[in-house]
Every structure is written in C-alpha cells, then in structure tokens.
PDB file of C-alpha atoms and ligand atoms in Angstrom:
ATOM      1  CA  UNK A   1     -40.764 -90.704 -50.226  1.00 97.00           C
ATOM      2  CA  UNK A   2     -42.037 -88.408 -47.441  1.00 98.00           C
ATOM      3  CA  UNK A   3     -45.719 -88.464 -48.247  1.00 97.00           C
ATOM      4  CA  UNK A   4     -48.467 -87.292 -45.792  1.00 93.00           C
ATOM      5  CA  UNK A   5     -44.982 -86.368 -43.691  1.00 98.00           C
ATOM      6  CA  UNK A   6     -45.013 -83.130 -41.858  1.00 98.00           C
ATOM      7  CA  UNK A   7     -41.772 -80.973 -41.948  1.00 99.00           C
ATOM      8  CA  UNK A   8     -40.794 -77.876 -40.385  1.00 99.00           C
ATOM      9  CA  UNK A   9     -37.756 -76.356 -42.363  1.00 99.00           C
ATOM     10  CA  UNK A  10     -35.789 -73.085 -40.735  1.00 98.00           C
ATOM     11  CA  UNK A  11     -33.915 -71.124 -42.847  1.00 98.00           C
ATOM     12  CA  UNK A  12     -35.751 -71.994 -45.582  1.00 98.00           C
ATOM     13  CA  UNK A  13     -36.713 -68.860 -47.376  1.00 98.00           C
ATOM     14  CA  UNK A  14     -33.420 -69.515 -49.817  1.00 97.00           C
ATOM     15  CA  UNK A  15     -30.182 -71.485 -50.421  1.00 97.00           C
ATOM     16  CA  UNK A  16     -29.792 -75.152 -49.068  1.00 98.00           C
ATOM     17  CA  UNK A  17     -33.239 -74.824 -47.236  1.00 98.00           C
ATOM     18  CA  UNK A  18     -35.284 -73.222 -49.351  1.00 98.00           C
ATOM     19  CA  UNK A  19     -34.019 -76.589 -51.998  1.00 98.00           C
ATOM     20  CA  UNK A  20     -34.840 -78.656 -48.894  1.00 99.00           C
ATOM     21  CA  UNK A  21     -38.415 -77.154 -48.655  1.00 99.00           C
ATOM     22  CA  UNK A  22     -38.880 -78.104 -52.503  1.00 98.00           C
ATOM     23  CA  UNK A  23     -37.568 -81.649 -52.104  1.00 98.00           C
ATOM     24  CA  UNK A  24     -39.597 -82.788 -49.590  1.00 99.00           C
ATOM     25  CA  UNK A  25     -42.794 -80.487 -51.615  1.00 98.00           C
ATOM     26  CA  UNK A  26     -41.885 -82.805 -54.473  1.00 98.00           C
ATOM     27  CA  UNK A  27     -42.021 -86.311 -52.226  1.00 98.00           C
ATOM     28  CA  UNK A  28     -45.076 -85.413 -50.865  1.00 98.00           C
ATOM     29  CA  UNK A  29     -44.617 -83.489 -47.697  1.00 98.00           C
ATOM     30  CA  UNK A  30     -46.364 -80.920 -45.996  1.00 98.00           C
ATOM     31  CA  UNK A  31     -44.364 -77.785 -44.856  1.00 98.00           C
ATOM     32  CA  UNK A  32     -44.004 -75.196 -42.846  1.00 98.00           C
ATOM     33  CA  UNK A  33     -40.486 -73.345 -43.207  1.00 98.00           C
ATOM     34  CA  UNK A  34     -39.218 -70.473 -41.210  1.00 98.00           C
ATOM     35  CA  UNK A  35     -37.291 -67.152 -42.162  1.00 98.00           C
ATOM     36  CA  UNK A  36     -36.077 -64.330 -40.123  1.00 96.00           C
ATOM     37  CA  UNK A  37     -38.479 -61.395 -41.950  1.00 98.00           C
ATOM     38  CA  UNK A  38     -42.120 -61.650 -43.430  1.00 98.00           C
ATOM     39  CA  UNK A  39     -41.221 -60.288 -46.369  1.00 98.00           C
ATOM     40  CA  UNK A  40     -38.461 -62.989 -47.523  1.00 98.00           C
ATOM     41  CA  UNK A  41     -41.143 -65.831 -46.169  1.00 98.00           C
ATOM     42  CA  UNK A  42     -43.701 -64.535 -48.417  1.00 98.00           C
ATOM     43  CA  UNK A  43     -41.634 -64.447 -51.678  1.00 98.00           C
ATOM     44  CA  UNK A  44     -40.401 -67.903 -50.635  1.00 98.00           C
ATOM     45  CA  UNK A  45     -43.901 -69.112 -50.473  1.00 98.00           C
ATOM     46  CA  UNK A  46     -44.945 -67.495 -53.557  1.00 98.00           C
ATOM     47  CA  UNK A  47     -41.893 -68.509 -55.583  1.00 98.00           C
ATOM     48  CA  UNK A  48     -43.671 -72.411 -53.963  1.00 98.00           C
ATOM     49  CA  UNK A  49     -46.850 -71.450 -54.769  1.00 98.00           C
ATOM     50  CA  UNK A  50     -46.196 -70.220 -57.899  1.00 98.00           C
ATOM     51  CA  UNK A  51     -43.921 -73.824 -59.212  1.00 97.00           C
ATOM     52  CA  UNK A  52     -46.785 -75.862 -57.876  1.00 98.00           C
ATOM     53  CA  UNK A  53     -50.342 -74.409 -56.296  1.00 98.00           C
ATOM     54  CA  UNK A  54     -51.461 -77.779 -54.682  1.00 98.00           C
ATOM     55  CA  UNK A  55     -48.148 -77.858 -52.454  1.00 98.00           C
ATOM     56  CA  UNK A  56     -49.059 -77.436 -48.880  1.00 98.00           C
ATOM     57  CA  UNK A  57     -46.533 -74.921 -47.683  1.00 98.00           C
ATOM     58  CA  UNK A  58     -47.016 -72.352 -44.977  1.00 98.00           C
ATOM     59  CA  UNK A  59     -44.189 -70.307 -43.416  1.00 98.00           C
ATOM     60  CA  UNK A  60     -43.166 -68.240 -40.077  1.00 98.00           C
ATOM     61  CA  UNK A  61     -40.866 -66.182 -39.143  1.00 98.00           C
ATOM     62  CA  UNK A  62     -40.303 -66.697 -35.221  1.00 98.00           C
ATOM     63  CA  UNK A  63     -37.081 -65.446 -33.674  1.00 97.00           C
ATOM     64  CA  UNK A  64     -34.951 -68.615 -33.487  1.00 98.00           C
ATOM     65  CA  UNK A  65     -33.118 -67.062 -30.608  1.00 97.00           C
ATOM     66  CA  UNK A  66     -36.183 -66.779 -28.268  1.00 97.00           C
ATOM     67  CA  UNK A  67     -36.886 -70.406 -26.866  1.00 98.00           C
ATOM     68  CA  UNK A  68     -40.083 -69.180 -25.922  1.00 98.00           C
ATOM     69  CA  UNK A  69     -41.288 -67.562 -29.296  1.00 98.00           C
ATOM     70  CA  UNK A  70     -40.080 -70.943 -31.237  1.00 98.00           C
ATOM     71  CA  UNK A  71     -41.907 -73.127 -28.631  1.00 98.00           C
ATOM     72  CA  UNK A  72     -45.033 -71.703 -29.625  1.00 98.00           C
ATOM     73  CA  UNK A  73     -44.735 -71.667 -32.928  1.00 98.00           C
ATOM     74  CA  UNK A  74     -43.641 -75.147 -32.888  1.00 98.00           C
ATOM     75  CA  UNK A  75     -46.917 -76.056 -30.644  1.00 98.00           C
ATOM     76  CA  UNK A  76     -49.225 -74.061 -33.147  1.00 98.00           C
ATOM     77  CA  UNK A  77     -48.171 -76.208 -36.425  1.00 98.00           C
ATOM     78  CA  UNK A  78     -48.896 -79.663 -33.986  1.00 98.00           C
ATOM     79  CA  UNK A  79     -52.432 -77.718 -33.364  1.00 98.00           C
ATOM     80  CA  UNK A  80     -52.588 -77.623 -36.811  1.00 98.00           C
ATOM     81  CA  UNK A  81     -51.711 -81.131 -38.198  1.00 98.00           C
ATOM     82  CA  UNK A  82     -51.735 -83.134 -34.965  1.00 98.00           C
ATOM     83  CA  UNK A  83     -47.901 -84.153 -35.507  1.00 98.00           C
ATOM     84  CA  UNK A  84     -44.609 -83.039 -36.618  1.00 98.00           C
ATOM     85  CA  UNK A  85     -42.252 -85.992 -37.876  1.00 98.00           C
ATOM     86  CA  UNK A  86     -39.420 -83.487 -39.385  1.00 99.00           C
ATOM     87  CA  UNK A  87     -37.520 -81.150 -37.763  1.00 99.00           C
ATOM     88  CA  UNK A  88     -34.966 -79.449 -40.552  1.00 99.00           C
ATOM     89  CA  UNK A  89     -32.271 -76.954 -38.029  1.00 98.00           C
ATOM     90  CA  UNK A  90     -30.564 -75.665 -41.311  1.00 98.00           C
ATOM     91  CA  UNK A  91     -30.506 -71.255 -40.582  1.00 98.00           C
ATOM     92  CA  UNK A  92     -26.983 -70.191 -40.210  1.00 97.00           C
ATOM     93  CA  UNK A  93     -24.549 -67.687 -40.495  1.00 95.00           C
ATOM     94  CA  UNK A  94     -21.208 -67.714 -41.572  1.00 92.00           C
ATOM     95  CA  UNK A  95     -18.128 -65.930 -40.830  1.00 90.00           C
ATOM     96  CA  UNK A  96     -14.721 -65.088 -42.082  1.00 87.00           C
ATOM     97  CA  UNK A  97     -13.059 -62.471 -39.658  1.00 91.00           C
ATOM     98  CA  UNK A  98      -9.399 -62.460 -38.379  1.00 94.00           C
ATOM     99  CA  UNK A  99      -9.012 -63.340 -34.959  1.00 96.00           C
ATOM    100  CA  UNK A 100      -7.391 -60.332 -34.440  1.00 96.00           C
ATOM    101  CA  UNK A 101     -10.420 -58.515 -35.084  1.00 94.00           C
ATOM    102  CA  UNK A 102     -12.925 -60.740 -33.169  1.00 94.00           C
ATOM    103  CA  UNK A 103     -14.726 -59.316 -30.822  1.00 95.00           C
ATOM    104  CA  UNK A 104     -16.668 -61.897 -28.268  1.00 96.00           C
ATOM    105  CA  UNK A 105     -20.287 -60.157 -29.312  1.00 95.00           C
ATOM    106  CA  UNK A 106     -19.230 -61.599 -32.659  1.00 95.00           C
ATOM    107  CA  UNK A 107     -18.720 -64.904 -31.688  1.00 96.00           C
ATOM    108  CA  UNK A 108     -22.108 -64.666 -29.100  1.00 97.00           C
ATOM    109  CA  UNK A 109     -23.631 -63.817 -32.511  1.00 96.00           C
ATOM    110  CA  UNK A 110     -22.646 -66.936 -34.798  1.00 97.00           C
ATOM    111  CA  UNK A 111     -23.231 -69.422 -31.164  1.00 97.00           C
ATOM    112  CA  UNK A 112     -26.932 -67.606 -30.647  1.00 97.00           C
ATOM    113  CA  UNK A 113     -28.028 -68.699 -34.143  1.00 97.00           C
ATOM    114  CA  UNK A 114     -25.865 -72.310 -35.391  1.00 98.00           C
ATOM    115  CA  UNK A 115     -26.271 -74.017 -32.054  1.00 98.00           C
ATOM    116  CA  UNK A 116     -27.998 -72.137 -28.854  1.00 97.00           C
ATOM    117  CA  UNK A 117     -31.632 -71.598 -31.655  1.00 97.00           C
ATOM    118  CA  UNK A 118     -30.929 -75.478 -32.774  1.00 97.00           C
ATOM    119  CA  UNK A 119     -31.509 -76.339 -29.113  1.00 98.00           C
ATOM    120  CA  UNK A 120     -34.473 -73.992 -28.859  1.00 98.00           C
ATOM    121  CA  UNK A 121     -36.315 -75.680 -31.750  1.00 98.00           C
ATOM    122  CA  UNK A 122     -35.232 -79.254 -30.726  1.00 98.00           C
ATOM    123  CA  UNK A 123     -36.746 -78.861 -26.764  1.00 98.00           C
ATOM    124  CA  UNK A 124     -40.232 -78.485 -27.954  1.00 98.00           C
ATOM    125  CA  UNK A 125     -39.590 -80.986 -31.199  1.00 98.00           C
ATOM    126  CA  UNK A 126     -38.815 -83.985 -28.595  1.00 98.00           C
ATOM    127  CA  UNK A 127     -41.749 -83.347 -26.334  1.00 98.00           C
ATOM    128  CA  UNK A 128     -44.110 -83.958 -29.823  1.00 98.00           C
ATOM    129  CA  UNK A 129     -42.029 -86.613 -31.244  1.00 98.00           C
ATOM    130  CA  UNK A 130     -41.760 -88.652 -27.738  1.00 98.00           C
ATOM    131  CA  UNK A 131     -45.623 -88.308 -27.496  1.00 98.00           C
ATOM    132  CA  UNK A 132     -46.455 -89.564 -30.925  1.00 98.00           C
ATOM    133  CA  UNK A 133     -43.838 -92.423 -30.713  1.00 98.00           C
ATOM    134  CA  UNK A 134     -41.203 -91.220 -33.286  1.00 98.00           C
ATOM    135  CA  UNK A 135     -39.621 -88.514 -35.418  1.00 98.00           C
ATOM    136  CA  UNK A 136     -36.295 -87.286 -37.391  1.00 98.00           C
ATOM    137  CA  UNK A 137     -34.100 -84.301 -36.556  1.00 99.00           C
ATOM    138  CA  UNK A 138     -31.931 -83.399 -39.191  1.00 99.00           C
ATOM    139  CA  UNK A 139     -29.299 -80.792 -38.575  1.00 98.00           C
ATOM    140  CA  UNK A 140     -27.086 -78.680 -40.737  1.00 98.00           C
ATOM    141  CA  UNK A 141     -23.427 -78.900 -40.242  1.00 98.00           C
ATOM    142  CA  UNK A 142     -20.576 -78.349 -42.402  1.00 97.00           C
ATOM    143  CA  UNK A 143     -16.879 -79.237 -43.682  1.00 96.00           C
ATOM    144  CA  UNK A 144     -15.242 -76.987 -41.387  1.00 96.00           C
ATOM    145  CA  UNK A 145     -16.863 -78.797 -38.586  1.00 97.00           C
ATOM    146  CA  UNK A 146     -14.170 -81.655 -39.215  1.00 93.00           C
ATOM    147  CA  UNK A 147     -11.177 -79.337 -40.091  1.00 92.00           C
ATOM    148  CA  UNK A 148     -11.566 -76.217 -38.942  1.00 94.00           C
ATOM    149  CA  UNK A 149     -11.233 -72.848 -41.123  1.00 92.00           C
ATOM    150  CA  UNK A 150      -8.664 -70.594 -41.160  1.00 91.00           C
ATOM    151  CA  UNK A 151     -10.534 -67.702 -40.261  1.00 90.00           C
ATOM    152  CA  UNK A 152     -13.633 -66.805 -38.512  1.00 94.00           C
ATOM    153  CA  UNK A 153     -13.208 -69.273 -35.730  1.00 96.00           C
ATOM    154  CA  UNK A 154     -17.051 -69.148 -34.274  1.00 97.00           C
ATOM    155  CA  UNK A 155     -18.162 -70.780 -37.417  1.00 97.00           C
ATOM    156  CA  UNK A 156     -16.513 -74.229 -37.592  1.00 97.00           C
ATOM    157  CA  UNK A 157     -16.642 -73.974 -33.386  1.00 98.00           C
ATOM    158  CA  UNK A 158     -20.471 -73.549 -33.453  1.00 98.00           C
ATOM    159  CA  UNK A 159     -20.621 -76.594 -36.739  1.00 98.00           C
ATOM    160  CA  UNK A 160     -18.154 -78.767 -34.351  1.00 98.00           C
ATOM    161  CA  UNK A 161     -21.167 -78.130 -31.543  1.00 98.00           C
ATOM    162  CA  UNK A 162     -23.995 -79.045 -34.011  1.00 98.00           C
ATOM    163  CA  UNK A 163     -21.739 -82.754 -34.792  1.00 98.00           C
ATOM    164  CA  UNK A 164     -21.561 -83.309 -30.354  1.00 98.00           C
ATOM    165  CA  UNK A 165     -25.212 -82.614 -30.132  1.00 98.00           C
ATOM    166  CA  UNK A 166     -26.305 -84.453 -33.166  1.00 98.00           C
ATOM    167  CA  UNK A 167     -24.124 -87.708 -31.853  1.00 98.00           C
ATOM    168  CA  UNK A 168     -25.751 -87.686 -28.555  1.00 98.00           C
ATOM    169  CA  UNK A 169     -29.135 -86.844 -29.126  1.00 98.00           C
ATOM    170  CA  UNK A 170     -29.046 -89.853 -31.443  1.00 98.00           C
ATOM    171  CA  UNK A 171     -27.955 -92.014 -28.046  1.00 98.00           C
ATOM    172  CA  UNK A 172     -30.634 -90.261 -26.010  1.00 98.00           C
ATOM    173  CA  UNK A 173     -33.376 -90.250 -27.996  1.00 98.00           C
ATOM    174  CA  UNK A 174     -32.975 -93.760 -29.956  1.00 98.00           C
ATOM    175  CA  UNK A 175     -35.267 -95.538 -27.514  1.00 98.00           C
ATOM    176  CA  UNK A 176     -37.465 -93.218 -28.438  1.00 98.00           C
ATOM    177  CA  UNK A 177     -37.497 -94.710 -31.810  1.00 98.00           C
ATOM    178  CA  UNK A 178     -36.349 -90.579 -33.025  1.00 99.00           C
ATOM    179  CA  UNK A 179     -34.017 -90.227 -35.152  1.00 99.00           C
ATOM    180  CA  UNK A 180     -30.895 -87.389 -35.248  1.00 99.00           C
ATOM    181  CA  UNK A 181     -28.396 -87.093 -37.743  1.00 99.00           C
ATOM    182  CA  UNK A 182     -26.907 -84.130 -39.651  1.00 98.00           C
ATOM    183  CA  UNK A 183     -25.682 -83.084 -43.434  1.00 98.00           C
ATOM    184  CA  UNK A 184     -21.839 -81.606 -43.193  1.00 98.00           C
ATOM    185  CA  UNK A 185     -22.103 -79.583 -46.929  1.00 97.00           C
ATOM    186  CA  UNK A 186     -19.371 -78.676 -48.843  1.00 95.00           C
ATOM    187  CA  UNK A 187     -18.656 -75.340 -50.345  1.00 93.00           C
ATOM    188  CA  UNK A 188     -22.460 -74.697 -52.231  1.00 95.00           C
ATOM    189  CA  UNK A 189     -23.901 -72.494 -53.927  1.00 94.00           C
ATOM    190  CA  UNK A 190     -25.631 -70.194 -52.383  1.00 93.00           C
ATOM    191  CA  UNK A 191     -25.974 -66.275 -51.283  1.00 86.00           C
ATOM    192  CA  UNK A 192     -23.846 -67.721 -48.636  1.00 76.00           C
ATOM    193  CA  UNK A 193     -20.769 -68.769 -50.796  1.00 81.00           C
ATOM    194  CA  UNK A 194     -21.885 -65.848 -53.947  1.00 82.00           C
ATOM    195  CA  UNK A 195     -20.389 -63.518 -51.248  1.00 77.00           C
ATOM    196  CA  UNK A 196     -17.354 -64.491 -51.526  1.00 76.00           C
ATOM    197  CA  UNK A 197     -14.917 -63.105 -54.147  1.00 75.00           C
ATOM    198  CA  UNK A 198     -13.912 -64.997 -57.285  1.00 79.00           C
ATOM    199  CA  UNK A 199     -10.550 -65.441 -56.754  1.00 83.00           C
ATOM    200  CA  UNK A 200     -11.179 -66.796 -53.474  1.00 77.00           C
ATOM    201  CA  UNK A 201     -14.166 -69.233 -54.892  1.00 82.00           C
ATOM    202  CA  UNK A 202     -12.349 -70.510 -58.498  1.00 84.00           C
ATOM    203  CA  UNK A 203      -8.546 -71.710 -56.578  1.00 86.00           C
ATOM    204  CA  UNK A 204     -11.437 -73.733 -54.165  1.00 84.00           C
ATOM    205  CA  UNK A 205     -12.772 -75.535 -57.271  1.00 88.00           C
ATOM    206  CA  UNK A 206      -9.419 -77.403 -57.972  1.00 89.00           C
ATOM    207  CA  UNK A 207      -9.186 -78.605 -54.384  1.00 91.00           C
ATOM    208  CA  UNK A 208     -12.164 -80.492 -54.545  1.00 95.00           C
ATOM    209  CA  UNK A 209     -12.238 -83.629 -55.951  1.00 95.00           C
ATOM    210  CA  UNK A 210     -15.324 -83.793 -58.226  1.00 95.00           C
ATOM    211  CA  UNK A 211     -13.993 -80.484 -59.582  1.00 92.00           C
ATOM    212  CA  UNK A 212     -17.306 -78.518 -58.852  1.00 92.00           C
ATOM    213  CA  UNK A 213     -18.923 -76.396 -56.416  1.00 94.00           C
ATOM    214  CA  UNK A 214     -22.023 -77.863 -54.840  1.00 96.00           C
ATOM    215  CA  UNK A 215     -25.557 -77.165 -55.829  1.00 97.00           C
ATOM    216  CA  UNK A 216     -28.278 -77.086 -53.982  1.00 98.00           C
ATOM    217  CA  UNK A 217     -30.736 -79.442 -54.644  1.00 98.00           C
ATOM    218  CA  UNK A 218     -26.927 -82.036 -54.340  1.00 98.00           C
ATOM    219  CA  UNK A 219     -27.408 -80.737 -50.299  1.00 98.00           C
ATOM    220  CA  UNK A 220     -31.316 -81.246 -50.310  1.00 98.00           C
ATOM    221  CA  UNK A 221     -30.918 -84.865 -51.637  1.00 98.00           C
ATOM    222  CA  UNK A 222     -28.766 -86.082 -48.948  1.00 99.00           C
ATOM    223  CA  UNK A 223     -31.572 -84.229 -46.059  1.00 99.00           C
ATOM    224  CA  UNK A 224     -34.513 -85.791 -48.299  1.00 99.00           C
ATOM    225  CA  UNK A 225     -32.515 -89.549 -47.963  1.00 98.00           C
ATOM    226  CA  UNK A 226     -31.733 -88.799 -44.401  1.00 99.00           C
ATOM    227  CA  UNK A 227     -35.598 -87.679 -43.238  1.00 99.00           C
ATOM    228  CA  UNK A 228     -37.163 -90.768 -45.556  1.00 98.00           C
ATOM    229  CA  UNK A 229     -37.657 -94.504 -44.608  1.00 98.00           C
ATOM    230  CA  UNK A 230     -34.307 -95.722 -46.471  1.00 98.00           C
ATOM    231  CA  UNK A 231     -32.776 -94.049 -43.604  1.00 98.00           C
ATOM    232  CA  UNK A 232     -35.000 -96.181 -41.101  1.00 98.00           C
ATOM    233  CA  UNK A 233     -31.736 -97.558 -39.111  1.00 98.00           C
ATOM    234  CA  UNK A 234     -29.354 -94.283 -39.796  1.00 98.00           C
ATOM    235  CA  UNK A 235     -28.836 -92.409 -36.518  1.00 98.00           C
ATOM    236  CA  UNK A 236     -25.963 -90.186 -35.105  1.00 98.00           C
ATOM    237  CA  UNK A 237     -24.638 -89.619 -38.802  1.00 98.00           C
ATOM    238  CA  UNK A 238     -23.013 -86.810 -40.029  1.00 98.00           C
ATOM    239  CA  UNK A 239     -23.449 -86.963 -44.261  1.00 98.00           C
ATOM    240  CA  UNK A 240     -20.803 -85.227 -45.868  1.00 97.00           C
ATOM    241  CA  UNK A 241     -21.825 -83.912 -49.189  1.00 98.00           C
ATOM    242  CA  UNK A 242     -18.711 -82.209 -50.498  1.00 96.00           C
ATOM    243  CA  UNK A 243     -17.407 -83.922 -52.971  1.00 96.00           C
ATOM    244  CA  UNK A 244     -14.927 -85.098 -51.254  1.00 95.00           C
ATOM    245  CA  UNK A 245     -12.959 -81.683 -50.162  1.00 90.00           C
ATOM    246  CA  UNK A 246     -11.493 -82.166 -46.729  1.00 73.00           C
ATOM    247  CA  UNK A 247      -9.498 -79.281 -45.899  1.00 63.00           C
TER     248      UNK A 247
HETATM  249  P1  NAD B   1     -28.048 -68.658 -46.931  1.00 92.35           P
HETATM  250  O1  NAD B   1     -27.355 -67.475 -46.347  1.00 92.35           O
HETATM  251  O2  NAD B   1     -28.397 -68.672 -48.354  1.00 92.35           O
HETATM  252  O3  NAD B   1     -29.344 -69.020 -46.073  1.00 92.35           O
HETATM  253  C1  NAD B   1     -29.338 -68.944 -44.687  1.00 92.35           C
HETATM  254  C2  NAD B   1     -30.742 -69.132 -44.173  1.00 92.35           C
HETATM  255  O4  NAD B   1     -30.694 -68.916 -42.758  1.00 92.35           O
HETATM  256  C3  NAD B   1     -31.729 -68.150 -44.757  1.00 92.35           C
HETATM  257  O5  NAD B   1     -32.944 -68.798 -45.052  1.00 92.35           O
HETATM  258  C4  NAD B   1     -31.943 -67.137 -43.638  1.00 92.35           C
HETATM  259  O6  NAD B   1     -33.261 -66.629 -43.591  1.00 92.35           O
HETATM  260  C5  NAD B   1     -31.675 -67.961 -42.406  1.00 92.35           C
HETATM  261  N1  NAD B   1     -31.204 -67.084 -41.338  1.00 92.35           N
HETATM  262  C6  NAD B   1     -30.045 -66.378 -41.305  1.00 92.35           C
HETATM  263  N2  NAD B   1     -30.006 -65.651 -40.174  1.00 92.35           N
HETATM  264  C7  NAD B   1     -31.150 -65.922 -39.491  1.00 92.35           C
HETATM  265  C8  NAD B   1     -31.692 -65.488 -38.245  1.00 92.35           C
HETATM  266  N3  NAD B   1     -31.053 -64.642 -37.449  1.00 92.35           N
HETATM  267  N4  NAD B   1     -32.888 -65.991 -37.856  1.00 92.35           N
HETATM  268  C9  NAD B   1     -33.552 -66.861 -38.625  1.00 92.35           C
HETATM  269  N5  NAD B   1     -33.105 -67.313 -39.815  1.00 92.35           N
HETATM  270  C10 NAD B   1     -31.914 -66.838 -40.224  1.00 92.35           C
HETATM  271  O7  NAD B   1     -27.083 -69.851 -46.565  1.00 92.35           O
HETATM  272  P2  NAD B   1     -26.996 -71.368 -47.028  1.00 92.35           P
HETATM  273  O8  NAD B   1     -25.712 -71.519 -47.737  1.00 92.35           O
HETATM  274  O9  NAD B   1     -28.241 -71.853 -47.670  1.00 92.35           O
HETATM  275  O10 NAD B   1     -26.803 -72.032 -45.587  1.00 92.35           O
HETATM  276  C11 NAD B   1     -27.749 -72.866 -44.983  1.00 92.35           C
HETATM  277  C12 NAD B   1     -27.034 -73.714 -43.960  1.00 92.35           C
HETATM  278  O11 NAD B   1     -26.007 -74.475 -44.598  1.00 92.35           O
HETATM  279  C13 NAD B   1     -26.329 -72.894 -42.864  1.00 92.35           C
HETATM  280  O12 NAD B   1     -26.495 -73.540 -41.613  1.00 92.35           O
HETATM  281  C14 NAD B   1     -24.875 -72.944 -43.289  1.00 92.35           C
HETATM  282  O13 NAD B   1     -24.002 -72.785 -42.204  1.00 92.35           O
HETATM  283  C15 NAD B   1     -24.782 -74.307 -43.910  1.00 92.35           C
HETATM  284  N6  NAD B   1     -23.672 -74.514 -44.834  1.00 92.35           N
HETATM  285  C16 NAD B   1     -23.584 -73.798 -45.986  1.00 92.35           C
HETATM  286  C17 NAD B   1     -22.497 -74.013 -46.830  1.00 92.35           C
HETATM  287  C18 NAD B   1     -22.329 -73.273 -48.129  1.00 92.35           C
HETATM  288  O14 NAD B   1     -21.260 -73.397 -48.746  1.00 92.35           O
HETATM  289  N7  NAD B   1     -23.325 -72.520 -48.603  1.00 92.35           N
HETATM  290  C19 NAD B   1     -21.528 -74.957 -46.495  1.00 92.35           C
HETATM  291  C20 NAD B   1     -21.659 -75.665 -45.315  1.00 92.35           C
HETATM  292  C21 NAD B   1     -22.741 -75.448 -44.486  1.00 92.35           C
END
C-alpha cells in the first residue's frame, strides 16, 4: 500500500509509533523514525532489523523542540531520497496531575512537545511537499481532545491544538494537493497507558464499548489507511480509533 513511499515517523522507537514504523515496513515503505536518545533508536532499529533485514529503516534522534535541529534533519533525509511523502507527528507525553498542583513549567512542558515540535517538523515538511507537488501529514491526537480529562489539563489542551491545526492545514494546504489529517486513539496499550495502575485501567475496560483496550498495531492501521491512496480524497479528518469510548 505505501510502496517506494518515504516516511518519517517521530516517536517511533516504541508504542503506537514504533507499530506505525512496522506497518508502513510491511507495505513497502522506506523509513526513517525519530526518538529522543540514541540508545532507544538503536534497539528500535535492531528489534526492525532483526524481524526483517531487507527493511529500509534508518533513525534520528533530533530534539523535536529545536525548529532548527529538526529542519535539518528533515533536509538531510530529502538529500538522501530526493522526497519525503509522509510526515508521522506521533511523540507525546501525557499527563495526569491535579490542577492544584500544576505548575505553568509543567504545562510549557506537555505544549513544547504535543503541539509547538508538531509545528517544527511540519514548517520544513511543507516546503518539500509543495516543491514535489504533494504529500500526507498525519498527526497524533487523542480521545481527550474531544472531551477533555479530568486531570492533567495540558494534555487534552495541547490534543484539542493538534485537531485546530490539523483542520486548517488541511484548508491551507489542499491546493497543494497535501494532505493533513490526524488519528484521535483510544486508551492503548502502551508504556504510556502500562503506567497506569490496574484499578484505574480494568473499571476503563467496561466503559468502552468493544470491551477492550486498544492495541497497537489497531492505532497503526488507521495511520497506514490514512497515509495510503484509499485515503486519496480524506483531508482535515480526525480518525477516532477507540472503540467507541467517548468520555
Ligand atoms: P509511548 O510513551 O509509548 O511513546 C511515546 C513516544 O514519544 C516514544 O517513542 C518517545 O521516544 C517519544 N517521545 C517522548 N518524549 C519525547 C521527546 N521529548 N522528544 C522526542 N520524542 C519523545 O506513548 P504512546 O502511547 O505510543 O503514544 C504515542 C502517541 O499517541 C502520543 O502522541 C500520545 O499522546 C498518543 N496517544 C496515546 C494513547 C494511549 O492510550 N497510549 C491514547 C491517545 C493518544
């Protein structure tokens, strides 16, 4: 589905990304994903390497923050394959903290990474994609980003921000035959959700609908549907895959 594609993937040294990397690996794509340390990019690429060696996977590990560094990085992989037709924005950080304990460095923190680094990859992105006459940005938003949370009030803020820029970038960059659209997950399972304690995670099963936490590979389908050719005429969509929990 994505063959001779070329796909750069943050956040994908584990969870939803790192499945992401893999499902686009499988259909054909070449990829380049980005972590925050060497060390977790190399095991990442090794645990690739290792499932299949003919995968063409490289990684990076810019800082997401620093529009400059990502620019770069972003020009270096066009140097390398001439074009970039996938942009994945999926690194995030969650959080869970009182509002009577927030402090504003806190929310800085959870902004910086879910929306201010989105915008830092996304500048350089639409230069390449305008230039080579089209491309797909796929971003990674969430539940709370329709409902809110009832704690921890940067996250669904800065998920609320990825839905505003995802709709308009889709109206802005349409004539430019580039595509923007974004995956709102459910709860999934990931080091993300694992941190939470049982008794919070097994009352959340029985609130959702298909009875089950999400996987995975259930988030990577929906981004590998989103970045392929069925999704020629999808733009400005946020894809809820959460089985249907809403609040
Ligand atoms: P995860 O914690 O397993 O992975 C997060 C990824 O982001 C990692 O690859 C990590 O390297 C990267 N990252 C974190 N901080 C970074 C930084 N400062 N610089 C660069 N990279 C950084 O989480 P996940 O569950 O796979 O989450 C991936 C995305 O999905 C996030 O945007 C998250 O908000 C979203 N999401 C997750 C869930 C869930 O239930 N797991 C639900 C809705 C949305």
């Amino acid at each position: 589905m994505l063959k001779n594609k070329v796909a750069v993937v943050t956040g994908g040294t584990r969870g939803i990304g790192y499945a992401v990397v893999k499902k686009y690996l499988e259909n054909g794509a070449k990829v380049v994903l980005f972590g925050s340390r060497k060390e977790t990019v190399d095991k990442a690429l090794v645990s690739l390497k290792g499932e299949n060696p003919t995968w063409e996977v490289s990684g990076a590990f810019p800082d997401l923050g620093d529009a400059d560094v990502v620019a770069e990085e972003i020009r270096q992989i066009k140097r390398k394959y001439g074009r970039i037709d996938i942009l994945v924005n999926n690194a995030g950080i969650s959080d869970s903290t009182p509002i009577d304990n927030y402090t504003s460095e806190q929310f800085t923190k959870v902004m910086r990474l879910n929306v201010s680094a989105i915008m830092n990859g996304i500048l350089p992105m639409v230069k390449i994609m305008k230039e080579q006459g089209g491309g797909c940005i796929l971003n990674t938003s969430s539940m709370v980003s329709i409902c809110g949370q009832p704690s921890g009030v940067a996250y669904p803020t800065s998920k609320s921000a990825v839905n505003g820029l995802t709709w308009s970038l889709a109206r802005e960059l349409g004539p430019y035959n580039i595509r923007v659209n974004a995956v709102a997950p459910g709860i999934t399972n990931t080091d993300m959700v694992a941190a939470l304690p049982k008794d919070v995670i097994e009352p959340m099963k029985k609130m959702i609908p298909l009875q089950r936490i999400g996987e995975a590979e259930d988030i990577a389908n929906a981004f590998l549907f989103l970045a392929s050719d069925l999704a020629s005429y999808v733009t400005g969509e946020i894809l809820s895959v959460d089985g249907a929990m809403r609040t």
